[in-house]
């Protein structure tokens, strides 16, 4: 576990069928906390997601991630 607030990982398949994970974003709480249900593609190469906590009032947030 990278951060207590949630993390977006990138998985890359390597030779032999193994996978390598790398961190592409660790939530800090203000930009979201406890993201859930995975990410949905936005049709332009990015993704949308939701977090239970975070945002301006702490009651959750929607976010867009563009790798």
mmCIF file of N, CA, C and O in Angstrom:
data_model
loop_
_atom_site.group_PDB
_atom_site.id
_atom_site.type_symbol
_atom_site.label_atom_id
_atom_site.label_comp_id
_atom_site.label_asym_id
_atom_site.label_seq_id
_atom_site.Cartn_x
_atom_site.Cartn_y
_atom_site.Cartn_z
ATOM 1 N N UNK A 1 0.859 -1.177 0.000
ATOM 2 C CA UNK A 1 0.000 0.000 0.000
ATOM 3 C C UNK A 1 0.898 1.229 0.000
ATOM 4 O O UNK A 1 1.722 1.402 0.880
ATOM 5 N N UNK A 2 0.703 2.088 -0.992
ATOM 6 C CA UNK A 2 1.566 3.257 -1.136
ATOM 7 C C UNK A 2 1.118 4.396 -0.243
ATOM 8 O O UNK A 2 1.889 4.995 0.470
ATOM 9 N N UNK A 3 -0.142 4.731 -0.297
ATOM 10 C CA UNK A 3 -0.647 5.835 0.506
ATOM 11 C C UNK A 3 -1.901 5.413 1.246
ATOM 12 O O UNK A 3 -2.584 4.477 0.844
ATOM 13 N N UNK A 4 -2.219 6.078 2.307
ATOM 14 C CA UNK A 4 -3.413 5.740 3.074
ATOM 15 C C UNK A 4 -4.693 6.187 2.384
ATOM 16 O O UNK A 4 -5.770 5.749 2.749
ATOM 17 N N UNK A 5 -4.583 7.090 1.402
ATOM 18 C CA UNK A 5 -5.773 7.674 0.786
ATOM 19 C C UNK A 5 -6.186 7.008 -0.516
ATOM 20 O O UNK A 5 -7.254 7.284 -1.036
ATOM 21 N N UNK A 6 -5.355 6.154 -1.069
ATOM 22 C CA UNK A 6 -5.657 5.474 -2.326
ATOM 23 C C UNK A 6 -4.575 5.735 -3.347
ATOM 24 O O UNK A 6 -3.836 6.714 -3.257
ATOM 25 N N UNK A 7 -4.462 4.844 -4.313
ATOM 26 C CA UNK A 7 -3.386 4.900 -5.294
ATOM 27 C C UNK A 7 -3.879 4.406 -6.639
ATOM 28 O O UNK A 7 -4.654 3.447 -6.705
ATOM 29 N N UNK A 8 -3.433 5.043 -7.711
ATOM 30 C CA UNK A 8 -3.673 4.552 -9.068
ATOM 31 C C UNK A 8 -2.380 3.895 -9.536
ATOM 32 O O UNK A 8 -1.319 4.522 -9.494
ATOM 33 N N UNK A 9 -2.497 2.639 -9.963
ATOM 34 C CA UNK A 9 -1.351 1.882 -10.444
ATOM 35 C C UNK A 9 -1.435 1.689 -11.949
ATOM 36 O O UNK A 9 -2.532 1.686 -12.520
ATOM 37 N N UNK A 10 -0.303 1.509 -12.570
ATOM 38 C CA UNK A 10 -0.224 1.089 -13.970
ATOM 39 C C UNK A 10 0.370 -0.313 -13.962
ATOM 40 O O UNK A 10 1.392 -0.564 -13.322
ATOM 41 N N UNK A 11 -0.286 -1.229 -14.662
ATOM 42 C CA UNK A 11 0.212 -2.598 -14.784
ATOM 43 C C UNK A 11 0.698 -2.819 -16.204
ATOM 44 O O UNK A 11 -0.003 -2.507 -17.160
ATOM 45 N N UNK A 12 1.895 -3.365 -16.324
ATOM 46 C CA UNK A 12 2.491 -3.662 -17.628
ATOM 47 C C UNK A 12 2.864 -5.133 -17.638
ATOM 48 O O UNK A 12 3.566 -5.604 -16.740
ATOM 49 N N UNK A 13 2.384 -5.840 -18.664
ATOM 50 C CA UNK A 13 2.723 -7.257 -18.771
ATOM 51 C C UNK A 13 4.134 -7.401 -19.308
ATOM 52 O O UNK A 13 4.498 -6.786 -20.304
ATOM 53 N N UNK A 14 4.914 -8.192 -18.616
ATOM 54 C CA UNK A 14 6.293 -8.447 -19.021
ATOM 55 C C UNK A 14 6.385 -9.844 -19.621
ATOM 56 O O UNK A 14 5.418 -10.617 -19.592
ATOM 57 N N UNK A 15 7.532 -10.172 -20.151
ATOM 58 C CA UNK A 15 7.714 -11.484 -20.756
ATOM 59 C C UNK A 15 7.504 -12.583 -19.714
ATOM 60 O O UNK A 15 7.736 -12.384 -18.521
ATOM 61 N N UNK A 16 7.037 -13.704 -20.164
ATOM 62 C CA UNK A 16 6.802 -14.815 -19.250
ATOM 63 C C UNK A 16 5.482 -14.733 -18.515
ATOM 64 O O UNK A 16 5.230 -15.518 -17.611
ATOM 65 N N UNK A 17 4.639 -13.747 -18.852
ATOM 66 C CA UNK A 17 3.327 -13.630 -18.222
ATOM 67 C C UNK A 17 3.330 -12.972 -16.863
ATOM 68 O O UNK A 17 2.320 -12.988 -16.167
ATOM 69 N N UNK A 18 4.433 -12.362 -16.449
ATOM 70 C CA UNK A 18 4.458 -11.650 -15.176
ATOM 71 C C UNK A 18 4.021 -10.200 -15.404
ATOM 72 O O UNK A 18 4.016 -9.706 -16.528
ATOM 73 N N UNK A 19 3.652 -9.542 -14.345
ATOM 74 C CA UNK A 19 3.175 -8.164 -14.407
ATOM 75 C C UNK A 19 4.042 -7.272 -13.533
ATOM 76 O O UNK A 19 4.437 -7.663 -12.440
ATOM 77 N N UNK A 20 4.282 -6.065 -14.014
ATOM 78 C CA UNK A 20 5.023 -5.064 -13.244
ATOM 79 C C UNK A 20 4.065 -3.921 -12.908
ATOM 80 O O UNK A 20 3.404 -3.373 -13.791
ATOM 81 N N UNK A 21 4.001 -3.557 -11.637
ATOM 82 C CA UNK A 21 3.139 -2.466 -11.185
ATOM 83 C C UNK A 21 3.980 -1.231 -10.900
ATOM 84 O O UNK A 21 5.066 -1.329 -10.326
ATOM 85 N N UNK A 22 3.470 -0.066 -11.299
ATOM 86 C CA UNK A 22 4.109 1.196 -10.946
ATOM 87 C C UNK A 22 3.034 2.178 -10.505
ATOM 88 O O UNK A 22 1.888 2.109 -10.949
ATOM 89 N N UNK A 23 3.395 3.062 -9.607
ATOM 90 C CA UNK A 23 2.455 4.068 -9.087
ATOM 91 C C UNK A 23 2.433 5.255 -10.046
ATOM 92 O O UNK A 23 3.476 5.810 -10.376
ATOM 93 N N UNK A 24 1.224 5.649 -10.470
ATOM 94 C CA UNK A 24 1.106 6.830 -11.321
ATOM 95 C C UNK A 24 0.449 7.996 -10.585
ATOM 96 O O UNK A 24 0.592 9.141 -10.991
ATOM 97 N N UNK A 25 -0.265 7.702 -9.494
ATOM 98 C CA UNK A 25 -0.816 8.787 -8.673
ATOM 99 C C UNK A 25 -1.159 8.251 -7.289
ATOM 100 O O UNK A 25 -1.799 7.218 -7.160
ATOM 101 N N UNK A 26 -0.727 8.940 -6.261
ATOM 102 C CA UNK A 26 -1.106 8.628 -4.884
ATOM 103 C C UNK A 26 -1.960 9.790 -4.381
ATOM 104 O O UNK A 26 -1.516 10.937 -4.369
ATOM 105 N N UNK A 27 -3.197 9.517 -4.009
ATOM 106 C CA UNK A 27 -4.103 10.555 -3.523
ATOM 107 C C UNK A 27 -3.610 11.094 -2.193
ATOM 108 O O UNK A 27 -3.125 10.344 -1.344
ATOM 109 N N UNK A 28 -3.745 12.414 -2.014
ATOM 110 C CA UNK A 28 -3.274 13.029 -0.777
ATOM 111 C C UNK A 28 -4.405 13.412 0.169
ATOM 112 O O UNK A 28 -4.177 13.984 1.221
ATOM 113 N N UNK A 29 -5.626 13.095 -0.194
ATOM 114 C CA UNK A 29 -6.773 13.415 0.651
ATOM 115 C C UNK A 29 -7.513 14.640 0.162
ATOM 116 O O UNK A 29 -8.730 14.656 0.117
ATOM 117 N N UNK A 30 -6.792 15.690 -0.235
ATOM 118 C CA UNK A 30 -7.466 16.878 -0.754
ATOM 119 C C UNK A 30 -7.968 16.635 -2.177
ATOM 120 O O UNK A 30 -8.978 17.195 -2.588
ATOM 121 N N UNK A 31 -7.270 15.800 -2.933
ATOM 122 C CA UNK A 31 -7.687 15.502 -4.308
ATOM 123 C C UNK A 31 -8.534 14.234 -4.385
ATOM 124 O O UNK A 31 -8.969 13.827 -5.453
ATOM 125 N N UNK A 32 -8.815 13.627 -3.266
ATOM 126 C CA UNK A 32 -9.616 12.417 -3.192
ATOM 127 C C UNK A 32 -9.066 11.487 -2.130
ATOM 128 O O UNK A 32 -7.878 11.515 -1.818
ATOM 129 N N UNK A 33 -9.959 10.690 -1.583
ATOM 130 C CA UNK A 33 -9.562 9.711 -0.581
ATOM 131 C C UNK A 33 -10.492 8.510 -0.709
ATOM 132 O O UNK A 33 -11.710 8.670 -0.792
ATOM 133 N N UNK A 34 -9.913 7.333 -0.762
ATOM 134 C CA UNK A 34 -10.639 6.082 -0.909
ATOM 135 C C UNK A 34 -11.399 5.996 -2.241
ATOM 136 O O UNK A 34 -12.609 5.818 -2.272
ATOM 137 N N UNK A 35 -10.696 6.117 -3.371
ATOM 138 C CA UNK A 35 -11.350 5.920 -4.662
ATOM 139 C C UNK A 35 -11.869 4.478 -4.739
ATOM 140 O O UNK A 35 -11.315 3.571 -4.121
ATOM 141 N N UNK A 36 -12.943 4.301 -5.487
ATOM 142 C CA UNK A 36 -13.558 2.977 -5.562
ATOM 143 C C UNK A 36 -14.115 2.716 -6.962
ATOM 144 O O UNK A 36 -14.213 3.615 -7.781
ATOM 145 N N UNK A 37 -14.458 1.458 -7.208
ATOM 146 C CA UNK A 37 -15.094 1.010 -8.449
ATOM 147 C C UNK A 37 -14.250 1.181 -9.698
ATOM 148 O O UNK A 37 -14.774 1.182 -10.801
ATOM 149 N N UNK A 38 -12.958 1.336 -9.564
ATOM 150 C CA UNK A 38 -12.107 1.416 -10.749
ATOM 151 C C UNK A 38 -12.279 2.720 -11.506
ATOM 152 O O UNK A 38 -12.915 3.667 -11.042
ATOM 153 N N UNK A 39 -11.702 2.758 -12.702
ATOM 154 C CA UNK A 39 -11.731 3.954 -13.540
ATOM 155 C C UNK A 39 -12.510 3.676 -14.812
ATOM 156 O O UNK A 39 -12.460 2.566 -15.352
ATOM 157 N N UNK A 40 -13.217 4.686 -15.305
ATOM 158 C CA UNK A 40 -13.970 4.576 -16.554
ATOM 159 C C UNK A 40 -13.295 5.406 -17.625
ATOM 160 O O UNK A 40 -12.942 6.565 -17.382
ATOM 161 N N UNK A 41 -13.114 4.858 -18.838
ATOM 162 C CA UNK A 41 -12.481 5.634 -19.908
ATOM 163 C C UNK A 41 -13.349 6.816 -20.318
ATOM 164 O O UNK A 41 -14.574 6.729 -20.327
ATOM 165 N N UNK A 42 -12.699 7.937 -20.643
ATOM 166 C CA UNK A 42 -13.444 9.141 -21.053
ATOM 167 C C UNK A 42 -13.524 9.297 -22.569
ATOM 168 O O UNK A 42 -14.098 10.254 -23.066
ATOM 169 N N UNK A 43 -12.930 8.377 -23.326
ATOM 170 C CA UNK A 43 -12.982 8.444 -24.780
ATOM 171 C C UNK A 43 -11.883 9.288 -25.393
ATOM 172 O O UNK A 43 -11.756 9.358 -26.614
ATOM 173 N N UNK A 44 -11.094 9.965 -24.581
ATOM 174 C CA UNK A 44 -10.020 10.831 -25.081
ATOM 175 C C UNK A 44 -8.669 10.419 -24.496
ATOM 176 O O UNK A 44 -7.754 11.233 -24.436
ATOM 177 N N UNK A 45 -8.560 9.173 -24.035
ATOM 178 C CA UNK A 45 -7.305 8.692 -23.476
ATOM 179 C C UNK A 45 -7.165 8.869 -21.980
ATOM 180 O O UNK A 45 -6.166 8.485 -21.400
ATOM 181 N N UNK A 46 -8.154 9.456 -21.346
ATOM 182 C CA UNK A 46 -8.136 9.652 -19.902
ATOM 183 C C UNK A 46 -9.170 8.767 -19.235
ATOM 184 O O UNK A 46 -9.828 7.951 -19.882
ATOM 185 N N UNK A 47 -9.330 8.951 -17.936
ATOM 186 C CA UNK A 47 -10.258 8.144 -17.158
ATOM 187 C C UNK A 47 -10.958 9.011 -16.124
ATOM 188 O O UNK A 47 -10.396 9.984 -15.642
ATOM 189 N N UNK A 48 -12.188 8.631 -15.774
ATOM 190 C CA UNK A 48 -12.922 9.256 -14.683
ATOM 191 C C UNK A 48 -13.040 8.264 -13.538
ATOM 192 O O UNK A 48 -13.098 7.056 -13.759
ATOM 193 N N UNK A 49 -13.116 8.801 -12.322
ATOM 194 C CA UNK A 49 -13.309 7.968 -11.152
ATOM 195 C C UNK A 49 -13.995 8.765 -10.061
ATOM 196 O O UNK A 49 -14.264 9.955 -10.207
ATOM 197 N N UNK A 50 -14.291 8.089 -8.964
ATOM 198 C CA UNK A 50 -14.939 8.731 -7.824
ATOM 199 C C UNK A 50 -14.222 8.301 -6.549
ATOM 200 O O UNK A 50 -13.669 7.211 -6.471
ATOM 201 N N UNK A 51 -14.235 9.181 -5.570
ATOM 202 C CA UNK A 51 -13.649 8.887 -4.268
ATOM 203 C C UNK A 51 -14.679 9.193 -3.190
ATOM 204 O O UNK A 51 -15.441 10.154 -3.299
ATOM 205 N N UNK A 52 -14.699 8.357 -2.162
ATOM 206 C CA UNK A 52 -15.666 8.484 -1.073
ATOM 207 C C UNK A 52 -15.463 9.768 -0.272
ATOM 208 O O UNK A 52 -16.413 10.408 0.144
ATOM 209 N N UNK A 53 -14.207 10.153 -0.070
ATOM 210 C CA UNK A 53 -13.876 11.346 0.708
ATOM 211 C C UNK A 53 -12.980 12.249 -0.132
ATOM 212 O O UNK A 53 -12.535 11.890 -1.211
ATOM 213 N N UNK A 54 -12.689 13.425 0.381
ATOM 214 C CA UNK A 54 -11.838 14.390 -0.306
ATOM 215 C C UNK A 54 -12.662 15.487 -0.946
ATOM 216 O O UNK A 54 -13.861 15.602 -0.720
ATOM 217 N N UNK A 55 -12.023 16.312 -1.721
ATOM 218 C CA UNK A 55 -12.692 17.450 -2.332
ATOM 219 C C UNK A 55 -12.780 18.623 -1.377
ATOM 220 O O UNK A 55 -12.270 18.586 -0.264
ATOM 221 N N UNK A 56 -13.459 19.674 -1.819
ATOM 222 C CA UNK A 56 -13.530 20.919 -1.038
ATOM 223 C C UNK A 56 -14.158 20.749 0.338
ATOM 224 O O UNK A 56 -13.709 21.330 1.308
ATOM 225 N N UNK A 57 -15.240 19.954 0.412
ATOM 226 C CA UNK A 57 -15.923 19.815 1.702
ATOM 227 C C UNK A 57 -15.669 18.469 2.381
ATOM 228 O O UNK A 57 -16.235 18.195 3.431
ATOM 229 N N UNK A 58 -14.833 17.628 1.771
ATOM 230 C CA UNK A 58 -14.493 16.348 2.367
ATOM 231 C C UNK A 58 -15.518 15.249 2.175
ATOM 232 O O UNK A 58 -15.368 14.151 2.698
ATOM 233 N N UNK A 59 -16.605 15.543 1.425
ATOM 234 C CA UNK A 59 -17.682 14.571 1.258
ATOM 235 C C UNK A 59 -17.558 13.728 -0.004
ATOM 236 O O UNK A 59 -18.517 13.095 -0.430
ATOM 237 N N UNK A 60 -16.394 13.748 -0.641
ATOM 238 C CA UNK A 60 -16.179 12.950 -1.838
ATOM 239 C C UNK A 60 -15.936 13.806 -3.049
ATOM 240 O O UNK A 60 -16.183 15.020 -3.039
ATOM 241 N N UNK A 61 -15.434 13.175 -4.091
ATOM 242 C CA UNK A 61 -15.112 13.927 -5.286
ATOM 243 C C UNK A 61 -15.114 13.014 -6.502
ATOM 244 O O UNK A 61 -14.912 11.815 -6.391
ATOM 245 N N UNK A 62 -15.395 13.591 -7.648
ATOM 246 C CA UNK A 62 -15.176 12.940 -8.927
ATOM 247 C C UNK A 62 -13.852 13.455 -9.445
ATOM 248 O O UNK A 62 -13.515 14.613 -9.247
ATOM 249 N N UNK A 63 -13.093 12.618 -10.133
ATOM 250 C CA UNK A 63 -11.814 13.069 -10.647
ATOM 251 C C UNK A 63 -11.590 12.533 -12.050
ATOM 252 O O UNK A 63 -12.202 11.556 -12.462
ATOM 253 N N UNK A 64 -10.715 13.218 -12.762
ATOM 254 C CA UNK A 64 -10.292 12.767 -14.083
ATOM 255 C C UNK A 64 -8.790 12.541 -14.020
ATOM 256 O O UNK A 64 -8.056 13.391 -13.511
ATOM 257 N N UNK A 65 -8.380 11.394 -14.528
ATOM 258 C CA UNK A 65 -6.962 11.061 -14.570
ATOM 259 C C UNK A 65 -6.562 10.918 -16.033
ATOM 260 O O UNK A 65 -7.200 10.220 -16.792
ATOM 261 N N UNK A 66 -5.517 11.641 -16.419
ATOM 262 C CA UNK A 66 -5.021 11.550 -17.793
ATOM 263 C C UNK A 66 -3.563 11.126 -17.736
ATOM 264 O O UNK A 66 -2.711 11.912 -17.338
ATOM 265 N N UNK A 67 -3.279 9.851 -18.123
ATOM 266 C CA UNK A 67 -1.892 9.356 -18.028
ATOM 267 C C UNK A 67 -0.941 10.060 -18.995
ATOM 268 O O UNK A 67 -1.321 10.617 -19.955
#
